[in-house]
């Protein structure tokens, strides 16, 4: 029975490489979608990306918060903190961008989800990894510095008597410009010389801090705000540092992906991306070659297990 299931799984997966015309086989498409989502969860590449988000957020929070600690010998300046946050983001984008996309920020992940550029499953695990990575980074920093230096661990607070409403608007604007920069600098459709995404994104983070520190300490990243707040157990006006960045990021995604530079993907393709079942289009000859290759691989595997039914992959011509 197990061998039969293996054979059916392989052959049903092959249906996706062939242009079949079943009318509207809802149940079959649902089965294929479930199998594809399961395949993503079982993929080593997927979990490498999750770990990359965890590790990158850990490093980001450790270096970012560390730059804002109040050492008795020399208090940090706004320029120093801004450069530290920008440099660490630029470094991490260059380091793990090809592995996970280097979101390192729940607001960025949600903006990619709104723009139909990431699956729901991947977005969920990314955000969990980012929050856990931030907590780990803040916890390590808390443990390695002395009590007179760690203070409140550079948590985000409202400064200069601004109201929560103003803080929300500021965080929304700061994150808006960051996410716009991310989409523009990583858009594969651009034919002009984009330059270095790591540099442009790092400068965008630096810019946000040069202005935002005077208002809220500059969050632009719920994971950055959540981690020290949990460690020192201070959550005053904490909602600002979630709702503001999330709103700004999603607004930037809608603006870029649906107004300024709309995607050419159809609704069904966008839905497939959200469900984790989207596959880039291939030429018909490539699809036929893939079908034949998978047929041989399927027969080899099944023959070795004693279940060689001698069937060609469904929908593929001999």
mmCIF file of C-alpha atoms in Angstrom:
data_model
loop_
_atom_site.group_PDB
_atom_site.id
_atom_site.type_symbol
_atom_site.label_atom_id
_atom_site.label_comp_id
_atom_site.label_asym_id
_atom_site.label_seq_id
_atom_site.Cartn_x
_atom_site.Cartn_y
_atom_site.Cartn_z
ATOM 1 C CA UNK A 1 0.000 0.000 0.000
ATOM 2 C CA UNK A 2 2.861 2.350 0.804
ATOM 3 C CA UNK A 3 4.467 1.686 -2.575
ATOM 4 C CA UNK A 4 1.164 2.359 -4.315
ATOM 5 C CA UNK A 5 0.911 5.715 -2.521
ATOM 6 C CA UNK A 6 4.456 6.621 -3.558
ATOM 7 C CA UNK A 7 3.696 5.830 -7.180
ATOM 8 C CA UNK A 8 0.435 7.810 -7.159
ATOM 9 C CA UNK A 9 2.149 10.772 -5.482
ATOM 10 C CA UNK A 10 4.891 10.891 -8.132
ATOM 11 C CA UNK A 11 2.498 10.510 -11.044
ATOM 12 C CA UNK A 12 -0.013 13.082 -9.755
ATOM 13 C CA UNK A 13 2.856 15.523 -9.299
ATOM 14 C CA UNK A 14 3.657 15.042 -12.983
ATOM 15 C CA UNK A 15 0.229 16.357 -13.925
ATOM 16 C CA UNK A 16 1.458 19.871 -13.202
ATOM 17 C CA UNK A 17 4.091 19.689 -15.938
ATOM 18 C CA UNK A 18 1.545 18.976 -18.674
ATOM 19 C CA UNK A 19 -1.131 21.211 -20.209
ATOM 20 C CA UNK A 20 -4.215 19.142 -19.428
ATOM 21 C CA UNK A 21 -7.776 20.163 -20.253
ATOM 22 C CA UNK A 22 -10.177 18.652 -17.761
ATOM 23 C CA UNK A 23 -12.691 21.480 -17.723
ATOM 24 C CA UNK A 24 -12.833 22.267 -13.995
ATOM 25 C CA UNK A 25 -11.521 19.261 -12.037
ATOM 26 C CA UNK A 26 -11.680 21.039 -8.694
ATOM 27 C CA UNK A 27 -10.873 18.011 -6.592
ATOM 28 C CA UNK A 28 -7.844 17.106 -8.710
ATOM 29 C CA UNK A 29 -6.468 20.649 -8.586
ATOM 30 C CA UNK A 30 -7.026 20.736 -4.834
ATOM 31 C CA UNK A 31 -5.074 17.498 -4.446
ATOM 32 C CA UNK A 32 -2.221 18.835 -6.572
ATOM 33 C CA UNK A 33 -2.171 22.064 -4.529
ATOM 34 C CA UNK A 34 -1.992 20.160 -1.254
ATOM 35 C CA UNK A 35 0.838 17.989 -2.558
ATOM 36 C CA UNK A 36 2.770 21.047 -3.727
ATOM 37 C CA UNK A 37 2.347 22.833 -0.389
ATOM 38 C CA UNK A 38 3.474 19.696 1.404
ATOM 39 C CA UNK A 39 6.469 19.512 -0.900
ATOM 40 C CA UNK A 40 7.432 23.099 0.027
ATOM 41 C CA UNK A 41 7.250 22.292 3.736
ATOM 42 C CA UNK A 42 9.386 19.192 3.207
ATOM 43 C CA UNK A 43 11.961 21.076 1.153
ATOM 44 C CA UNK A 44 15.418 21.642 2.614
ATOM 45 C CA UNK A 45 15.617 24.929 0.705
ATOM 46 C CA UNK A 46 12.498 26.150 2.525
ATOM 47 C CA UNK A 47 13.916 25.436 5.977
ATOM 48 C CA UNK A 48 17.267 26.950 5.047
ATOM 49 C CA UNK A 49 15.390 30.153 4.244
ATOM 50 C CA UNK A 50 13.572 30.017 7.583
ATOM 51 C CA UNK A 51 16.849 29.560 9.453
ATOM 52 C CA UNK A 52 18.414 32.390 7.437
ATOM 53 C CA UNK A 53 15.619 34.726 8.592
ATOM 54 C CA UNK A 54 16.123 33.625 12.200
ATOM 55 C CA UNK A 55 19.887 34.108 12.079
ATOM 56 C CA UNK A 56 19.750 37.405 10.188
ATOM 57 C CA UNK A 57 17.218 38.918 12.603
ATOM 58 C CA UNK A 58 19.309 37.758 15.564
ATOM 59 C CA UNK A 59 22.373 39.529 14.152
ATOM 60 C CA UNK A 60 20.360 42.619 13.191
ATOM 61 C CA UNK A 61 18.868 43.055 16.658
ATOM 62 C CA UNK A 62 22.164 42.380 18.437
ATOM 63 C CA UNK A 63 24.137 44.947 16.436
ATOM 64 C CA UNK A 64 21.315 47.460 16.127
ATOM 65 C CA UNK A 65 20.404 47.556 19.800
ATOM 66 C CA UNK A 66 24.067 47.277 20.757
ATOM 67 C CA UNK A 67 24.840 50.505 18.913
ATOM 68 C CA UNK A 68 22.236 52.376 20.971
ATOM 69 C CA UNK A 69 23.405 51.300 24.443
ATOM 70 C CA UNK A 70 24.482 54.142 26.711
ATOM 71 C CA UNK A 71 28.076 53.456 27.605
ATOM 72 C CA UNK A 72 29.359 55.784 30.367
ATOM 73 C CA UNK A 73 32.537 56.611 28.459
ATOM 74 C CA UNK A 74 30.778 57.720 25.257
ATOM 75 C CA UNK A 75 27.059 58.114 24.641
ATOM 76 C CA UNK A 76 25.922 57.082 21.148
ATOM 77 C CA UNK A 77 25.010 59.760 18.621
ATOM 78 C CA UNK A 78 22.067 59.715 16.238
ATOM 79 C CA UNK A 79 24.457 59.363 13.303
ATOM 80 C CA UNK A 80 26.244 56.427 14.930
ATOM 81 C CA UNK A 81 23.007 54.548 15.605
ATOM 82 C CA UNK A 82 21.642 55.289 12.138
ATOM 83 C CA UNK A 83 24.788 54.071 10.422
ATOM 84 C CA UNK A 84 24.916 50.933 12.566
ATOM 85 C CA UNK A 85 21.351 49.935 11.678
ATOM 86 C CA UNK A 86 21.906 50.724 8.001
ATOM 87 C CA UNK A 87 25.239 48.918 7.792
ATOM 88 C CA UNK A 88 24.007 45.753 9.471
ATOM 89 C CA UNK A 89 20.966 45.598 7.184
ATOM 90 C CA UNK A 90 23.124 46.127 4.108
ATOM 91 C CA UNK A 91 25.494 43.399 5.267
ATOM 92 C CA UNK A 92 22.677 40.936 5.920
ATOM 93 C CA UNK A 93 20.910 41.633 2.622
ATOM 94 C CA UNK A 94 24.162 40.823 0.861
ATOM 95 C CA UNK A 95 24.676 37.724 3.027
ATOM 96 C CA UNK A 96 21.282 35.986 2.980
ATOM 97 C CA UNK A 97 19.353 37.767 0.245
ATOM 98 C CA UNK A 98 19.886 34.873 -2.160
ATOM 99 C CA UNK A 99 18.725 32.365 0.468
ATOM 100 C CA UNK A 100 15.561 33.874 1.936
ATOM 101 C CA UNK A 101 15.154 37.278 0.331
ATOM 102 C CA UNK A 102 16.502 38.863 3.536
ATOM 103 C CA UNK A 103 13.191 40.194 4.839
ATOM 104 C CA UNK A 104 14.407 40.352 8.474
ATOM 105 C CA UNK A 105 11.215 42.266 9.243
ATOM 106 C CA UNK A 106 7.565 41.167 9.665
ATOM 107 C CA UNK A 107 6.437 44.377 7.958
ATOM 108 C CA UNK A 108 8.497 43.505 4.879
ATOM 109 C CA UNK A 109 7.192 39.932 4.856
ATOM 110 C CA UNK A 110 3.593 41.151 5.084
ATOM 111 C CA UNK A 111 4.204 43.623 2.270
ATOM 112 C CA UNK A 112 5.472 40.787 0.060
ATOM 113 C CA UNK A 113 2.394 38.768 0.996
ATOM 114 C CA UNK A 114 0.089 41.645 0.036
ATOM 115 C CA UNK A 115 1.988 41.982 -3.231
ATOM 116 C CA UNK A 116 1.464 38.261 -3.970
ATOM 117 C CA UNK A 117 5.198 37.586 -3.984
ATOM 118 C CA UNK A 118 5.342 35.024 -1.192
ATOM 119 C CA UNK A 119 3.157 32.143 -0.029
ATOM 120 C CA UNK A 120 1.044 32.230 3.121
ATOM 121 C CA UNK A 121 2.958 29.312 4.601
ATOM 122 C CA UNK A 122 6.340 30.918 3.967
ATOM 123 C CA UNK A 123 5.161 34.270 5.353
ATOM 124 C CA UNK A 124 3.906 32.610 8.537
ATOM 125 C CA UNK A 125 7.168 30.788 9.190
ATOM 126 C CA UNK A 126 9.242 33.841 8.240
ATOM 127 C CA UNK A 127 7.501 35.997 10.832
ATOM 128 C CA UNK A 128 7.854 33.351 13.536
ATOM 129 C CA UNK A 129 11.561 32.995 12.706
ATOM 130 C CA UNK A 130 12.054 36.766 12.751
ATOM 131 C CA UNK A 131 10.419 37.176 16.152
ATOM 132 C CA UNK A 132 12.383 34.283 17.645
ATOM 133 C CA UNK A 133 15.610 35.553 16.098
ATOM 134 C CA UNK A 134 15.006 39.019 17.495
ATOM 135 C CA UNK A 135 14.338 37.596 20.952
ATOM 136 C CA UNK A 136 17.547 35.566 20.766
ATOM 137 C CA UNK A 137 19.577 38.601 19.710
ATOM 138 C CA UNK A 138 18.122 40.805 22.446
ATOM 139 C CA UNK A 139 18.600 38.057 25.024
ATOM 140 C CA UNK A 140 22.256 37.577 24.096
ATOM 141 C CA UNK A 141 22.890 41.322 24.231
ATOM 142 C CA UNK A 142 21.148 41.562 27.603
ATOM 143 C CA UNK A 143 23.355 38.801 28.955
ATOM 144 C CA UNK A 144 26.711 40.148 27.767
ATOM 145 C CA UNK A 145 26.458 43.774 28.930
ATOM 146 C CA UNK A 146 26.483 45.051 32.497
ATOM 147 C CA UNK A 147 23.274 46.351 34.141
ATOM 148 C CA UNK A 148 24.474 49.962 34.211
ATOM 149 C CA UNK A 149 24.951 49.872 30.432
ATOM 150 C CA UNK A 150 22.004 47.816 29.212
ATOM 151 C CA UNK A 151 19.397 50.184 30.698
ATOM 152 C CA UNK A 152 16.096 49.596 28.894
ATOM 153 C CA UNK A 153 17.932 47.802 26.073
ATOM 154 C CA UNK A 154 17.159 50.568 23.561
ATOM 155 C CA UNK A 155 13.427 49.852 23.411
ATOM 156 C CA UNK A 156 11.315 52.097 21.218
ATOM 157 C CA UNK A 157 9.545 54.846 23.153
ATOM 158 C CA UNK A 158 7.718 58.032 22.228
ATOM 159 C CA UNK A 159 10.013 61.066 22.495
ATOM 160 C CA UNK A 160 9.606 64.836 22.665
ATOM 161 C CA UNK A 161 6.028 64.641 23.959
ATOM 162 C CA UNK A 162 4.563 63.275 20.728
ATOM 163 C CA UNK A 163 1.232 61.461 20.885
ATOM 164 C CA UNK A 164 0.654 57.813 19.928
ATOM 165 C CA UNK A 165 -1.271 58.997 16.874
ATOM 166 C CA UNK A 166 1.643 61.063 15.615
ATOM 167 C CA UNK A 167 4.024 58.189 16.359
ATOM 168 C CA UNK A 168 1.827 55.857 14.313
ATOM 169 C CA UNK A 169 1.917 58.197 11.310
ATOM 170 C CA UNK A 170 5.693 58.635 11.596
ATOM 171 C CA UNK A 171 6.312 54.883 11.748
ATOM 172 C CA UNK A 172 3.984 54.356 8.805
ATOM 173 C CA UNK A 173 5.858 56.919 6.683
ATOM 174 C CA UNK A 174 9.277 55.593 7.667
ATOM 175 C CA UNK A 175 8.341 52.026 6.774
ATOM 176 C CA UNK A 176 6.599 53.156 3.583
ATOM 177 C CA UNK A 177 9.820 54.588 2.174
ATOM 178 C CA UNK A 178 11.785 51.503 3.237
ATOM 179 C CA UNK A 179 9.437 49.011 1.578
ATOM 180 C CA UNK A 180 9.174 51.134 -1.572
ATOM 181 C CA UNK A 181 12.958 51.057 -1.782
ATOM 182 C CA UNK A 182 13.016 47.283 -1.272
ATOM 183 C CA UNK A 183 10.502 46.602 -4.050
ATOM 184 C CA UNK A 184 12.160 49.030 -6.452
ATOM 185 C CA UNK A 185 15.721 47.841 -5.868
ATOM 186 C CA UNK A 186 14.900 44.113 -6.079
ATOM 187 C CA UNK A 187 12.424 44.187 -8.986
ATOM 188 C CA UNK A 188 13.660 41.704 -11.592
ATOM 189 C CA UNK A 189 11.542 43.393 -14.283
ATOM 190 C CA UNK A 190 13.722 46.494 -14.309
ATOM 191 C CA UNK A 191 16.026 46.778 -17.295
ATOM 192 C CA UNK A 192 18.019 49.781 -16.089
ATOM 193 C CA UNK A 193 21.099 49.550 -13.896
ATOM 194 C CA UNK A 194 19.596 49.014 -10.449
ATOM 195 C CA UNK A 195 22.933 48.980 -8.647
ATOM 196 C CA UNK A 196 23.383 47.214 -5.328
ATOM 197 C CA UNK A 197 20.117 46.397 -3.503
ATOM 198 C CA UNK A 198 22.102 45.859 -0.299
ATOM 199 C CA UNK A 199 23.478 49.403 -0.504
ATOM 200 C CA UNK A 200 20.180 51.085 -1.376
ATOM 201 C CA UNK A 201 18.230 49.203 1.306
ATOM 202 C CA UNK A 202 20.915 49.930 3.895
ATOM 203 C CA UNK A 203 20.806 53.629 3.026
ATOM 204 C CA UNK A 204 17.012 53.588 3.279
ATOM 205 C CA UNK A 205 17.248 52.171 6.812
ATOM 206 C CA UNK A 206 19.870 54.790 7.701
ATOM 207 C CA UNK A 207 17.639 57.558 6.345
ATOM 208 C CA UNK A 208 14.701 56.355 8.405
ATOM 209 C CA UNK A 209 16.763 56.376 11.595
ATOM 210 C CA UNK A 210 18.205 59.839 10.979
ATOM 211 C CA UNK A 211 14.655 61.198 11.176
ATOM 212 C CA UNK A 212 12.726 58.635 13.194
ATOM 213 C CA UNK A 213 14.991 58.486 16.243
ATOM 214 C CA UNK A 214 13.751 61.906 17.346
ATOM 215 C CA UNK A 215 10.140 60.694 17.308
ATOM 216 C CA UNK A 216 9.997 57.043 18.320
ATOM 217 C CA UNK A 217 13.564 55.802 18.436
ATOM 218 C CA UNK A 218 12.750 54.524 14.910
ATOM 219 C CA UNK A 219 11.345 51.046 14.659
ATOM 220 C CA UNK A 220 10.245 50.314 11.064
ATOM 221 C CA UNK A 221 10.433 46.694 12.216
ATOM 222 C CA UNK A 222 8.082 44.994 14.713
ATOM 223 C CA UNK A 223 10.699 42.316 15.468
ATOM 224 C CA UNK A 224 13.205 45.010 16.467
ATOM 225 C CA UNK A 225 10.673 46.569 18.866
ATOM 226 C CA UNK A 226 9.177 43.333 20.169
ATOM 227 C CA UNK A 227 12.453 41.701 21.224
ATOM 228 C CA UNK A 228 13.753 44.272 23.755
ATOM 229 C CA UNK A 229 10.227 44.953 25.021
ATOM 230 C CA UNK A 230 9.864 41.280 25.964
ATOM 231 C CA UNK A 231 13.315 41.096 27.560
ATOM 232 C CA UNK A 232 12.838 44.187 29.772
ATOM 233 C CA UNK A 233 9.052 43.700 30.062
ATOM 234 C CA UNK A 234 7.984 47.164 28.961
ATOM 235 C CA UNK A 235 5.111 47.472 26.500
ATOM 236 C CA UNK A 236 4.010 51.102 26.808
ATOM 237 C CA UNK A 237 2.440 52.180 23.481
ATOM 238 C CA UNK A 238 3.868 49.011 21.985
ATOM 239 C CA UNK A 239 1.023 48.738 19.473
ATOM 240 C CA UNK A 240 2.451 51.733 17.604
ATOM 241 C CA UNK A 241 5.517 49.725 16.622
ATOM 242 C CA UNK A 242 3.397 46.951 15.144
ATOM 243 C CA UNK A 243 0.503 48.742 13.476
ATOM 244 C CA UNK A 244 2.579 51.639 12.110
ATOM 245 C CA UNK A 245 5.220 49.574 10.273
ATOM 246 C CA UNK A 246 2.696 46.966 9.093
ATOM 247 C CA UNK A 247 0.379 49.652 7.705
ATOM 248 C CA UNK A 248 3.243 51.508 6.040
ATOM 249 C CA UNK A 249 4.671 48.360 4.497
ATOM 250 C CA UNK A 250 1.363 47.108 3.125
ATOM 251 C CA UNK A 251 0.482 50.563 1.772
ATOM 252 C CA UNK A 252 3.845 50.703 -0.002
ATOM 253 C CA UNK A 253 3.236 47.247 -1.457
ATOM 254 C CA UNK A 254 -0.165 48.243 -2.810
ATOM 255 C CA UNK A 255 1.251 51.477 -4.212
ATOM 256 C CA UNK A 256 4.193 49.867 -5.987
ATOM 257 C CA UNK A 257 2.646 46.585 -7.142
ATOM 258 C CA UNK A 258 -0.784 47.857 -8.157
ATOM 259 C CA UNK A 259 -0.282 51.527 -9.102
ATOM 260 C CA UNK A 260 3.302 52.470 -9.963
ATOM 261 C CA UNK A 261 4.547 49.210 -11.499
ATOM 262 C CA UNK A 262 1.681 46.682 -11.688
ATOM 263 C CA UNK A 263 2.493 43.008 -11.954
ATOM 264 C CA UNK A 264 1.714 41.212 -15.214
ATOM 265 C CA UNK A 265 0.650 38.038 -13.408
ATOM 266 C CA UNK A 266 -2.985 36.986 -13.618
ATOM 267 C CA UNK A 267 -5.261 36.569 -10.618
ATOM 268 C CA UNK A 268 -4.947 32.800 -10.801
ATOM 269 C CA UNK A 269 -1.156 33.084 -10.808
ATOM 270 C CA UNK A 270 -1.215 35.417 -7.807
ATOM 271 C CA UNK A 271 -3.516 33.022 -5.974
ATOM 272 C CA UNK A 272 -1.160 30.154 -6.789
ATOM 273 C CA UNK A 273 1.740 32.142 -5.331
ATOM 274 C CA UNK A 274 -0.201 32.753 -2.116
ATOM 275 C CA UNK A 275 -1.023 29.049 -1.869
ATOM 276 C CA UNK A 276 2.550 28.046 -2.615
ATOM 277 C CA UNK A 277 1.596 26.162 -5.783
ATOM 278 C CA UNK A 278 2.870 28.565 -8.441
ATOM 279 C CA UNK A 279 5.357 27.255 -11.007
ATOM 280 C CA UNK A 280 7.054 29.493 -13.572
ATOM 281 C CA UNK A 281 5.799 28.980 -17.103
ATOM 282 C CA UNK A 282 7.878 26.704 -19.330
ATOM 283 C CA UNK A 283 7.871 26.162 -23.046
ATOM 284 C CA UNK A 284 5.892 23.155 -24.290
ATOM 285 C CA UNK A 285 9.081 21.388 -25.390
ATOM 286 C CA UNK A 286 10.585 21.867 -21.928
ATOM 287 C CA UNK A 287 7.419 20.487 -20.348
ATOM 288 C CA UNK A 288 7.524 17.414 -22.598
ATOM 289 C CA UNK A 289 11.193 16.844 -21.791
ATOM 290 C CA UNK A 290 10.448 17.132 -18.082
ATOM 291 C CA UNK A 291 7.567 14.684 -18.391
ATOM 292 C CA UNK A 292 9.732 12.117 -20.171
ATOM 293 C CA UNK A 293 12.551 12.523 -17.673
ATOM 294 C CA UNK A 294 10.177 12.205 -14.713
ATOM 295 C CA UNK A 295 8.585 9.160 -16.356
ATOM 296 C CA UNK A 296 11.952 7.404 -16.494
ATOM 297 C CA UNK A 297 12.750 8.400 -12.921
ATOM 298 C CA UNK A 298 9.322 7.228 -11.745
ATOM 299 C CA UNK A 299 9.679 3.864 -13.501
ATOM 300 C CA UNK A 300 13.169 3.373 -12.085
ATOM 301 C CA UNK A 301 12.031 4.106 -8.533
ATOM 302 C CA UNK A 302 8.934 1.964 -8.794
ATOM 303 C CA UNK A 303 10.755 -0.970 -10.428
ATOM 304 C CA UNK A 304 13.306 -0.955 -7.618
ATOM 305 C CA UNK A 305 10.423 -1.181 -5.138
ATOM 306 C CA UNK A 306 8.612 -3.865 -7.133
ATOM 307 C CA UNK A 307 5.703 -1.662 -8.178
ATOM 308 C CA UNK A 308 6.572 -0.999 -11.817
ATOM 309 C CA UNK A 309 3.161 -0.691 -13.432
ATOM 310 C CA UNK A 310 4.719 0.410 -16.727
ATOM 311 C CA UNK A 311 2.415 3.440 -16.943
ATOM 312 C CA UNK A 312 3.567 6.662 -18.620
ATOM 313 C CA UNK A 313 3.082 9.905 -16.705
ATOM 314 C CA UNK A 314 -0.475 11.185 -17.002
ATOM 315 C CA UNK A 315 -1.034 13.606 -19.861
ATOM 316 C CA UNK A 316 2.403 13.084 -21.452
ATOM 317 C CA UNK A 317 2.684 11.780 -24.967
ATOM 318 C CA UNK A 318 5.133 9.049 -25.783
#
